Each structure stands twice: as structure tokens, then as C-alpha cells.
PDB file of C-alpha atoms in Angstrom:
ATOM      1  CA  MET A  62    -116.743 -16.369  80.667  1.00 27.00           C
ATOM      2  CA  PRO A  63    -113.157 -17.831  80.683  1.00 30.00           C
ATOM      3  CA  LEU A  64    -112.428 -20.039  83.639  1.00 30.00           C
ATOM      4  CA  PRO A  65    -109.575 -18.893  85.902  1.00 29.00           C
ATOM      5  CA  LEU A  66    -106.422 -20.940  85.494  1.00 30.00           C
ATOM      6  CA  ALA A  67    -104.297 -21.709  88.429  1.00 30.00           C
ATOM      7  CA  THR A  68    -100.745 -20.572  88.591  1.00 30.00           C
ATOM      8  CA  ALA A  69     -98.363 -23.503  88.291  1.00 32.00           C
ATOM      9  CA  THR A  70     -94.661 -23.932  88.573  1.00 31.00           C
ATOM     10  CA  THR A  71     -92.468 -26.447  86.849  1.00 32.00           C
ATOM     11  CA  GLY A  72     -88.719 -26.296  87.758  1.00 32.00           C
ATOM     12  CA  SER A  73     -87.775 -22.642  87.782  1.00 30.00           C
ATOM     13  CA  ALA A  74     -90.477 -21.473  85.345  1.00 35.00           C
ATOM     14  CA  THR A  75     -93.891 -20.263  86.370  1.00 35.00           C
ATOM     15  CA  VAL A  76     -97.001 -20.504  84.220  1.00 43.00           C
ATOM     16  CA  GLY A  77     -99.365 -17.495  84.552  1.00 42.00           C
ATOM     17  CA  THR A  78    -103.160 -17.204  84.317  1.00 44.00           C
ATOM     18  CA  SER A  79    -105.589 -16.788  81.486  1.00 47.00           C
ATOM     19  CA  GLN A  80    -106.162 -13.139  82.474  1.00 45.00           C
ATOM     20  CA  ASP A  81    -102.542 -12.254  81.473  1.00 51.00           C
ATOM     21  CA  GLY A  82    -102.795 -14.209  78.242  1.00 58.00           C
ATOM     22  CA  SER A  83     -99.865 -16.531  79.160  1.00 71.00           C
ATOM     23  CA  VAL A  84    -102.067 -19.706  79.373  1.00 82.00           C
ATOM     24  CA  PRO A  85    -104.131 -20.888  76.422  1.00 95.00           C
ATOM     25  CA  ARG A  86    -107.848 -21.378  76.533  1.00 96.00           C
ATOM     26  CA  HIS A  87    -107.785 -24.150  73.980  1.00 98.00           C
ATOM     27  CA  VAL A  88    -105.053 -26.763  73.439  1.00 98.00           C
ATOM     28  CA  ALA A  89    -105.335 -29.220  70.519  1.00 98.00           C
ATOM     29  CA  ILE A  90    -103.090 -32.301  70.418  1.00 98.00           C
ATOM     30  CA  ILE A  91    -102.103 -34.685  67.582  1.00 98.00           C
ATOM     31  CA  MET A  92    -101.428 -37.799  69.570  1.00 96.00           C
ATOM     32  CA  ASP A  93     -98.712 -39.594  67.583  1.00 96.00           C
ATOM     33  CA  GLY A  94     -96.277 -42.370  68.350  1.00 96.00           C
ATOM     34  CA  ASN A  95     -98.327 -45.236  69.630  1.00 95.00           C
ATOM     35  CA  GLY A  96     -97.079 -47.665  67.073  1.00 94.00           C
ATOM     36  CA  ARG A  97     -93.449 -46.692  67.417  1.00 96.00           C
ATOM     37  CA  TRP A  98     -93.712 -46.917  71.211  1.00 97.00           C
ATOM     38  CA  ALA A  99     -95.002 -50.487  70.951  1.00 97.00           C
ATOM     39  CA  ALA A 100     -92.495 -51.493  68.325  1.00 97.00           C
ATOM     40  CA  SER A 101     -89.591 -50.219  70.391  1.00 97.00           C
ATOM     41  CA  ARG A 102     -90.708 -52.626  73.177  1.00 97.00           C
ATOM     42  CA  GLY A 103     -91.408 -55.625  70.911  1.00 98.00           C
ATOM     43  CA  LEU A 104     -95.157 -55.314  71.550  1.00 97.00           C
ATOM     44  CA  PRO A 105     -98.182 -55.438  69.135  1.00 94.00           C
ATOM     45  CA  ARG A 106     -99.503 -52.010  67.996  1.00 93.00           C
ATOM     46  CA  VAL A 107    -102.662 -52.473  70.079  1.00 93.00           C
ATOM     47  CA  ALA A 108    -100.513 -52.332  73.132  1.00 96.00           C
ATOM     48  CA  GLY A 109     -99.242 -48.917  72.065  1.00 95.00           C
ATOM     49  CA  HIS A 110    -102.851 -47.740  71.540  1.00 94.00           C
ATOM     50  CA  ARG A 111    -103.738 -48.960  74.981  1.00 94.00           C
ATOM     51  CA  ALA A 112    -100.833 -47.135  76.505  1.00 96.00           C
ATOM     52  CA  GLY A 113    -101.826 -44.115  74.526  1.00 95.00           C
ATOM     53  CA  ALA A 114    -105.326 -44.204  76.032  1.00 94.00           C
ATOM     54  CA  GLU A 115    -103.680 -44.114  79.495  1.00 95.00           C
ATOM     55  CA  ALA A 116    -101.779 -41.034  78.391  1.00 96.00           C
ATOM     56  CA  VAL A 117    -105.099 -39.434  77.481  1.00 96.00           C
ATOM     57  CA  THR A 118    -106.192 -39.949  81.053  1.00 95.00           C
ATOM     58  CA  ARG A 119    -103.004 -38.202  82.299  1.00 96.00           C
ATOM     59  CA  CYS A 120    -103.437 -35.376  79.804  1.00 97.00           C
ATOM     60  CA  LEU A 121    -107.050 -34.784  80.896  1.00 96.00           C
ATOM     61  CA  LYS A 122    -106.058 -34.707  84.564  1.00 96.00           C
ATOM     62  CA  ALA A 123    -103.312 -32.130  83.870  1.00 97.00           C
ATOM     63  CA  ALA A 124    -105.606 -29.967  81.670  1.00 96.00           C
ATOM     64  CA  ARG A 125    -108.305 -30.014  84.345  1.00 95.00           C
ATOM     65  CA  ALA A 126    -105.847 -29.146  87.045  1.00 94.00           C
ATOM     66  CA  GLN A 127    -104.823 -26.108  85.121  1.00 94.00           C
ATOM     67  CA  GLY A 128    -108.414 -25.061  84.518  1.00 92.00           C
ATOM     68  CA  LEU A 129    -108.186 -25.414  80.655  1.00 95.00           C
ATOM     69  CA  GLU A 130    -111.422 -24.544  78.937  1.00 97.00           C
ATOM     70  CA  TYR A 131    -111.128 -26.653  75.771  1.00 98.00           C
ATOM     71  CA  LEU A 132    -108.961 -29.657  74.947  1.00 98.00           C
ATOM     72  CA  THR A 133    -109.167 -31.259  71.462  1.00 98.00           C
ATOM     73  CA  LEU A 134    -107.530 -34.646  70.843  1.00 97.00           C
ATOM     74  CA  TYR A 135    -107.006 -36.067  67.360  1.00 96.00           C
ATOM     75  CA  ALA A 136    -108.067 -39.611  68.218  1.00 93.00           C
ATOM     76  CA  PHE A 137    -108.778 -41.103  64.794  1.00 92.00           C
ATOM     77  CA  SER A 138    -108.110 -39.429  61.463  1.00 93.00           C
ATOM     78  CA  SER A 139    -110.090 -40.076  58.251  1.00 93.00           C
ATOM     79  CA  GLU A 140    -106.894 -41.624  56.874  1.00 90.00           C
ATOM     80  CA  ASN A 141    -106.724 -44.123  59.676  1.00 91.00           C
ATOM     81  CA  TRP A 142    -109.422 -46.108  57.982  1.00 93.00           C
ATOM     82  CA  ARG A 143    -106.670 -47.181  55.528  1.00 91.00           C
ATOM     83  CA  ARG A 144    -104.880 -49.147  58.319  1.00 91.00           C
ATOM     84  CA  GLY A 145    -105.302 -52.889  58.487  1.00 91.00           C
ATOM     85  CA  PRO A 146    -108.689 -54.309  59.518  1.00 92.00           C
ATOM     86  CA  ASP A 147    -107.339 -55.863  62.699  1.00 91.00           C
ATOM     87  CA  GLU A 148    -105.838 -52.507  63.891  1.00 90.00           C
ATOM     88  CA  VAL A 149    -109.033 -50.532  63.022  1.00 92.00           C
ATOM     89  CA  ALA A 150    -111.094 -53.166  64.974  1.00 91.00           C
ATOM     90  CA  ASP A 151    -108.690 -52.717  67.936  1.00 89.00           C
ATOM     91  CA  LEU A 152    -109.060 -48.977  67.885  1.00 90.00           C
ATOM     92  CA  LYS A 153    -112.861 -49.246  67.637  1.00 91.00           C
ATOM     93  CA  GLY A 154    -112.824 -51.705  70.570  1.00 90.00           C
ATOM     94  CA  LEU A 155    -110.699 -49.340  72.651  1.00 89.00           C
ATOM     95  CA  LEU A 156    -113.104 -46.437  71.861  1.00 92.00           C
ATOM     96  CA  ARG A 157    -116.131 -48.578  72.861  1.00 92.00           C
ATOM     97  CA  PHE A 158    -114.388 -49.571  76.170  1.00 90.00           C
ATOM     98  CA  TYR A 159    -113.683 -45.976  77.151  1.00 90.00           C
ATOM     99  CA  LEU A 160    -117.189 -44.789  76.206  1.00 92.00           C
ATOM    100  CA  ARG A 161    -118.604 -47.493  78.542  1.00 91.00           C
ATOM    101  CA  HIS A 162    -116.206 -47.121  81.367  1.00 90.00           C
ATOM    102  CA  LYS A 163    -114.822 -43.530  81.403  1.00 93.00           C
ATOM    103  CA  VAL A 164    -117.696 -41.239  80.320  1.00 96.00           C
ATOM    104  CA  ALA A 165    -119.441 -41.505  83.671  1.00 95.00           C
ATOM    105  CA  GLU A 166    -116.243 -40.506  85.470  1.00 95.00           C
ATOM    106  CA  LEU A 167    -115.831 -37.550  83.181  1.00 96.00           C
ATOM    107  CA  HIS A 168    -119.437 -36.539  83.637  1.00 97.00           C
ATOM    108  CA  GLY A 169    -118.864 -36.568  87.393  1.00 96.00           C
ATOM    109  CA  GLN A 170    -115.929 -34.209  86.861  1.00 96.00           C
ATOM    110  CA  GLN A 171    -118.241 -31.768  84.893  1.00 97.00           C
ATOM    111  CA  VAL A 172    -116.429 -32.380  81.612  1.00 97.00           C
ATOM    112  CA  ARG A 173    -118.498 -31.752  78.537  1.00 98.00           C
ATOM    113  CA  ILE A 174    -117.741 -34.217  75.664  1.00 98.00           C
ATOM    114  CA  LEU A 175    -118.111 -33.428  72.005  1.00 97.00           C
ATOM    115  CA  PHE A 176    -117.143 -35.449  68.937  1.00 97.00           C
ATOM    116  CA  VAL A 177    -116.203 -33.955  65.535  1.00 97.00           C
ATOM    117  CA  GLY A 178    -115.734 -35.889  62.370  1.00 96.00           C
ATOM    118  CA  GLU A 179    -117.561 -38.357  60.106  1.00 96.00           C
ATOM    119  CA  VAL A 180    -118.626 -40.429  63.075  1.00 95.00           C
ATOM    120  CA  HIS A 181    -121.326 -42.285  61.058  1.00 95.00           C
ATOM    121  CA  ARG A 182    -118.455 -44.380  59.655  1.00 94.00           C
ATOM    122  CA  PHE A 183    -118.145 -46.150  63.049  1.00 94.00           C
ATOM    123  CA  GLY A 184    -121.525 -47.800  62.517  1.00 94.00           C
ATOM    124  CA  PRO A 185    -124.846 -47.425  64.340  1.00 95.00           C
ATOM    125  CA  ASP A 186    -123.929 -49.101  67.587  1.00 93.00           C
ATOM    126  CA  LEU A 187    -120.888 -46.915  68.281  1.00 94.00           C
ATOM    127  CA  CYS A 188    -122.716 -43.788  66.963  1.00 95.00           C
ATOM    128  CA  ASP A 189    -125.393 -44.402  69.568  1.00 95.00           C
ATOM    129  CA  GLU A 190    -122.788 -44.561  72.360  1.00 95.00           C
ATOM    130  CA  LEU A 191    -121.174 -41.407  71.100  1.00 96.00           C
ATOM    131  CA  ALA A 192    -124.542 -39.596  71.085  1.00 97.00           C
ATOM    132  CA  ARG A 193    -125.285 -40.850  74.583  1.00 96.00           C
ATOM    133  CA  ALA A 194    -121.979 -39.430  75.836  1.00 97.00           C
ATOM    134  CA  GLU A 195    -122.738 -36.068  74.311  1.00 98.00           C
ATOM    135  CA  ARG A 196    -126.283 -35.999  75.736  1.00 98.00           C
ATOM    136  CA  LEU A 197    -125.145 -37.089  79.241  1.00 97.00           C
ATOM    137  CA  THR A 198    -122.510 -34.297  79.447  1.00 98.00           C
ATOM    138  CA  ALA A 199    -124.202 -31.577  77.375  1.00 98.00           C
ATOM    139  CA  HIS A 200    -124.970 -29.242  80.325  1.00 98.00           C
ATOM    140  CA  ASN A 201    -121.595 -29.802  82.204  1.00 98.00           C
ATOM    141  CA  THR A 202    -119.881 -26.532  82.926  1.00 96.00           C
ATOM    142  CA  GLY A 203    -116.221 -27.649  83.286  1.00 96.00           C
ATOM    143  CA  MET A 204    -113.792 -28.287  80.633  1.00 97.00           C
ATOM    144  CA  THR A 205    -114.942 -29.095  77.150  1.00 98.00           C
ATOM    145  CA  LEU A 206    -113.212 -32.246  75.585  1.00 98.00           C
ATOM    146  CA  LEU A 207    -113.520 -32.542  71.807  1.00 98.00           C
ATOM    147  CA  LEU A 208    -112.502 -35.884  70.300  1.00 97.00           C
ATOM    148  CA  ALA A 209    -111.746 -35.775  66.647  1.00 96.00           C
ATOM    149  CA  LEU A 210    -112.960 -39.088  65.253  1.00 96.00           C
ATOM    150  CA  SER A 211    -112.821 -39.997  61.555  1.00 95.00           C
ATOM    151  CA  TYR A 212    -111.839 -36.448  61.110  1.00 97.00           C
ATOM    152  CA  GLY A 213    -110.093 -34.673  58.198  1.00 97.00           C
ATOM    153  CA  GLY A 214    -109.578 -30.912  57.962  1.00 97.00           C
ATOM    154  CA  ARG A 215    -109.872 -30.765  54.123  1.00 97.00           C
ATOM    155  CA  SER A 216    -113.162 -32.779  54.160  1.00 97.00           C
ATOM    156  CA  GLU A 217    -114.509 -30.420  56.956  1.00 98.00           C
ATOM    157  CA  ILE A 218    -113.794 -27.372  54.751  1.00 98.00           C
ATOM    158  CA  VAL A 219    -115.268 -29.080  51.679  1.00 98.00           C
ATOM    159  CA  GLN A 220    -118.558 -29.877  53.543  1.00 97.00           C
ATOM    160  CA  ALA A 221    -118.765 -26.322  54.830  1.00 98.00           C
ATOM    161  CA  ALA A 222    -118.368 -25.045  51.285  1.00 98.00           C
ATOM    162  CA  LYS A 223    -121.113 -27.366  50.002  1.00 98.00           C
ATOM    163  CA  ALA A 224    -123.458 -26.301  52.740  1.00 98.00           C
ATOM    164  CA  LEU A 225    -122.900 -22.667  51.945  1.00 98.00           C
ATOM    165  CA  ALA A 226    -123.318 -23.315  48.195  1.00 98.00           C
ATOM    166  CA  ARG A 227    -126.591 -25.071  48.735  1.00 98.00           C
ATOM    167  CA  ALA A 228    -127.865 -22.291  51.018  1.00 98.00           C
ATOM    168  CA  ALA A 229    -126.885 -19.658  48.392  1.00 97.00           C
ATOM    169  CA  GLN A 230    -128.645 -21.782  45.742  1.00 97.00           C
ATOM    170  CA  ARG A 231    -131.841 -21.767  47.793  1.00 97.00           C
ATOM    171  CA  GLY A 232    -131.568 -18.057  48.250  1.00 97.00           C
ATOM    172  CA  GLU A 233    -131.024 -18.270  51.961  1.00 97.00           C
ATOM    173  CA  ILE A 234    -127.659 -16.450  51.940  1.00 96.00           C
ATOM    174  CA  ASP A 235    -126.091 -13.809  49.723  1.00 97.00           C
ATOM    175  CA  PRO A 236    -122.756 -15.120  48.418  1.00 96.00           C
ATOM    176  CA  ASP A 237    -121.228 -11.664  48.946  1.00 97.00           C
ATOM    177  CA  SER A 238    -122.047 -11.897  52.628  1.00 97.00           C
ATOM    178  CA  ILE A 239    -119.935 -14.985  53.087  1.00 97.00           C
ATOM    179  CA  ASP A 240    -116.891 -14.069  55.215  1.00 97.00           C
ATOM    180  CA  GLU A 241    -114.516 -15.929  57.555  1.00 97.00           C
ATOM    181  CA  ASP A 242    -117.071 -15.834  60.447  1.00 97.00           C
ATOM    182  CA  VAL A 243    -119.782 -17.329  58.238  1.00 98.00           C
ATOM    183  CA  VAL A 244    -117.489 -20.113  57.153  1.00 98.00           C
ATOM    184  CA  SER A 245    -116.437 -20.825  60.713  1.00 98.00           C
ATOM    185  CA  GLN A 246    -120.104 -21.189  61.664  1.00 97.00           C
ATOM    186  CA  HIS A 247    -120.423 -23.979  59.062  1.00 98.00           C
ATOM    187  CA  LEU A 248    -117.520 -25.965  60.406  1.00 98.00           C
ATOM    188  CA  LEU A 249    -117.795 -28.969  62.734  1.00 97.00           C
ATOM    189  CA  THR A 250    -116.252 -26.811  65.550  1.00 97.00           C
ATOM    190  CA  ALA A 251    -118.851 -24.006  65.241  1.00 97.00           C
ATOM    191  CA  GLY A 252    -119.159 -22.299  68.557  1.00 96.00           C
ATOM    192  CA  ILE A 253    -115.771 -23.416  69.775  1.00 97.00           C
ATOM    193  CA  PRO A 254    -112.842 -20.962  69.921  1.00 97.00           C
ATOM    194  CA  ASP A 255    -109.944 -21.801  67.586  1.00 98.00           C
ATOM    195  CA  PRO A 256    -107.039 -23.475  69.333  1.00 98.00           C
ATOM    196  CA  ASP A 257    -104.378 -21.240  70.809  1.00 97.00           C
ATOM    197  CA  VAL A 258    -101.791 -24.002  70.481  1.00 97.00           C
ATOM    198  CA  ILE A 259    -101.530 -27.175  68.467  1.00 98.00           C
ATOM    199  CA  VAL A 260     -99.219 -29.899  69.737  1.00 98.00           C
ATOM    200  CA  ARG A 261     -97.829 -32.869  67.941  1.00 98.00           C
ATOM    201  CA  THR A 262     -95.889 -35.636  69.771  1.00 98.00           C
ATOM    202  CA  SER A 263     -93.381 -38.169  68.357  1.00 97.00           C
ATOM    203  CA  GLY A 264     -91.054 -35.678  66.600  1.00 96.00           C
ATOM    204  CA  GLU A 265     -93.127 -35.316  63.436  1.00 96.00           C
ATOM    205  CA  HIS A 266     -93.503 -31.691  62.209  1.00 97.00           C
ATOM    206  CA  ARG A 267     -96.805 -31.882  60.308  1.00 95.00           C
ATOM    207  CA  LEU A 268    -100.486 -30.934  60.877  1.00 97.00           C
ATOM    208  CA  SER A 269    -101.597 -34.122  59.021  1.00 96.00           C
ATOM    209  CA  ASN A 270    -105.023 -32.731  57.972  1.00 97.00           C
ATOM    210  CA  PHE A 271    -105.891 -31.535  61.544  1.00 97.00           C
ATOM    211  CA  LEU A 272    -107.930 -28.379  62.091  1.00 98.00           C
ATOM    212  CA  LEU A 273    -106.536 -26.731  58.955  1.00 98.00           C
ATOM    213  CA  TRP A 274    -108.955 -23.736  59.100  1.00 98.00           C
ATOM    214  CA  GLN A 275    -108.862 -23.365  62.876  1.00 98.00           C
ATOM    215  CA  SER A 276    -105.090 -23.456  63.084  1.00 97.00           C
ATOM    216  CA  ALA A 277    -104.528 -20.227  61.105  1.00 96.00           C
ATOM    217  CA  TYR A 278    -103.089 -18.391  64.119  1.00 95.00           C
ATOM    218  CA  ALA A 279    -102.351 -21.239  66.440  1.00 97.00           C
ATOM    219  CA  GLU A 280     -98.902 -21.649  67.998  1.00 97.00           C
ATOM    220  CA  LEU A 281     -97.328 -24.934  66.886  1.00 97.00           C
ATOM    221  CA  VAL A 282     -95.413 -27.075  69.471  1.00 97.00           C
ATOM    222  CA  PHE A 283     -93.620 -30.203  68.390  1.00 97.00           C
ATOM    223  CA  LEU A 284     -92.448 -32.669  71.067  1.00 97.00           C
ATOM    224  CA  ASP A 285     -90.050 -35.561  70.440  1.00 97.00           C
ATOM    225  CA  GLN A 286     -91.758 -37.598  73.096  1.00 97.00           C
ATOM    226  CA  LEU A 287     -94.037 -40.470  71.915  1.00 98.00           C
ATOM    227  CA  TRP A 288     -97.597 -40.090  72.982  1.00 97.00           C
ATOM    228  CA  PRO A 289     -97.735 -43.058  75.411  1.00 97.00           C
ATOM    229  CA  ASP A 290     -95.006 -41.370  77.467  1.00 98.00           C
ATOM    230  CA  PHE A 291     -97.038 -38.084  77.747  1.00 98.00           C
ATOM    231  CA  ASN A 292     -97.622 -36.985  81.329  1.00 97.00           C
ATOM    232  CA  GLU A 293     -98.303 -33.915  83.525  1.00 96.00           C
ATOM    233  CA  THR A 294     -94.745 -32.656  83.084  1.00 97.00           C
ATOM    234  CA  SER A 295     -95.281 -32.809  79.294  1.00 97.00           C
ATOM    235  CA  PHE A 296     -98.415 -30.693  79.579  1.00 97.00           C
ATOM    236  CA  MET A 297     -96.679 -28.142  81.769  1.00 96.00           C
ATOM    237  CA  GLN A 298     -93.854 -28.006  79.193  1.00 96.00           C
ATOM    238  CA  ILE A 299     -96.461 -27.042  76.536  1.00 97.00           C
ATOM    239  CA  LEU A 300     -97.799 -24.293  78.756  1.00 96.00           C
ATOM    240  CA  GLU A 301     -94.333 -22.916  79.411  1.00 96.00           C
ATOM    241  CA  ILE A 302     -93.489 -22.913  75.674  1.00 96.00           C
ATOM    242  CA  TYR A 303     -96.785 -21.119  74.953  1.00 96.00           C
ATOM    243  CA  ALA A 304     -96.179 -18.516  77.755  1.00 94.00           C
ATOM    244  CA  ARG A 305     -92.852 -17.606  76.023  1.00 92.00           C
ATOM    245  CA  ARG A 306     -94.413 -17.020  72.636  1.00 88.00           C
ATOM    246  CA  ASP A 307     -95.167 -13.464  71.443  1.00 78.00           C
ATOM    247  CA  ARG A 308     -98.617 -13.662  69.734  1.00 70.00           C
ATOM    248  CA  ARG A 309     -99.090 -10.571  67.517  1.00 63.00           C
ATOM    249  CA  PHE A 310    -101.531 -11.927  64.940  1.00 57.00           C
ATOM    250  CA  GLY A 311     -99.843 -10.003  62.123  1.00 58.00           C
ATOM    251  CA  ALA A 312     -99.527  -6.778  64.048  1.00 59.00           C
ATOM    252  CA  ARG A 313     -96.184  -4.985  64.528  1.00 57.00           C
ATOM    253  CA  PRO A 314     -94.675  -5.195  67.952  1.00 55.00           C
ATOM    254  CA  ALA A 315     -95.336  -2.272  70.250  1.00 52.00           C
TER     255      ALA A 315
END
């Protein structure tokens, strides 16, 4: 059952409730701009990632305040492994820090945490901590936070296709019965509603291999703001933009 969303006001605009369809159930964010934020201040890239992690905390607070049901954050793409070893090590260290120091707090707030992506690439120690976070929060009934780690949309679709092909080869599924719902059930986000809106910060206008299947009918919002500067006002701006969109899903206007 959808959670009720509180009415909120920013400036002269008022954000509605989930019942009238003006507030999304699921927001997904491509958190971009940490490196440019650091460079503009003459700081190392890791400082941008640390500031970006603080922006995540602000985003979560705003999302919970509005009663959002699902929030997905693109935290580490499959392409990020191509970055320098020092930066990758910094990102992994930051992930480990937040797993050890923030998960208990989120658990206390009834947030359910899920990870999607090829998380095995982070190694057994980090994988164990990821699994512990999922187990600890599995029965929480508040907002669901999905963190996309070592995630790539094309790879996800390929893996789903392989799984369906193997099932058909074993005679477990009739190829003619495969439809969009069946494919969705074999994605990493199975059981999670598709995002209503996908946001990218930093002024870039690309999906960058993020939720390619799931974004088919998502509203796209692009913000010029660099991710470390993201705050509650930014989140309310997203909700206001979404509330003004006319979502017809291919149907003609009434």
C-alpha cells in the first residue's frame, strides 16, 4: 500500500500527495559532479566524494520527510572501475565507512536497504557488510533505499536475457510466454516499481547506463547543480517539476 506523502510548500508552489498522482513513489538519482565540485575548490577528488556522501544524507532526510516509498541512488557504476586505483580505493573506503557508521541509524528510521549491481566485484569483506546491511533492514516498513553499486543497465539486461535463455533451454519456460513482465521479473530490481522520475545533477543530459529498462516511462529531470550542493530545496524542486508534468504513457490527452 502506498505510503501517504505530506503536502509540502516551497516558495509559492505546493507539492501534492501520492493520492492525486502529483508526487512520485520512486525517485532515482544519478549523483554527478563530485569531481568538478572538488576541482573548483582546489581540493582532491576524494573531498568531492566525501561532500557527496553528506549530500546523500540530506537527500535521504528530504525523501523521508516527504514519505517517499523508494529512492534509488547511482552510487558506483560499472564504468567507475576504470578510474585510477587510488580513487577507487577512496570510494570503497567511503562505502565501508558508511556501512559501519550509518546503517544502524537508517535501521532505526525503518529504512530498508537494498543493493543492486555486480557487488561481488567489491571483494568478500565488503560483500559481507553489504549483505549484513540488507539482512538487518530486511523487515523495515519505511522507505526503501536502493544503492546501485558496480551497476550497469546494459549488463543487467544481458544477464536477464541469459537467465531466460537458460530457463527456456531447460524447458522451464516457453519462449513465446516471455513478455515485458517476465523480463522485469529477471532484472536486479524485480519487485521494485519502476522509477517515476530520474534525476541527474551537474548539468549533464545522459542516463549513462542507468536503469535503461526501468526508465522507459520515467520523467527525466536534469539539474545544473553539482551533487555535493544538493539539499532539501533541490529535492523539493524535483517534486515541483514532477508535479507539473503531464504523464500520459502514450495515451491521447482527455
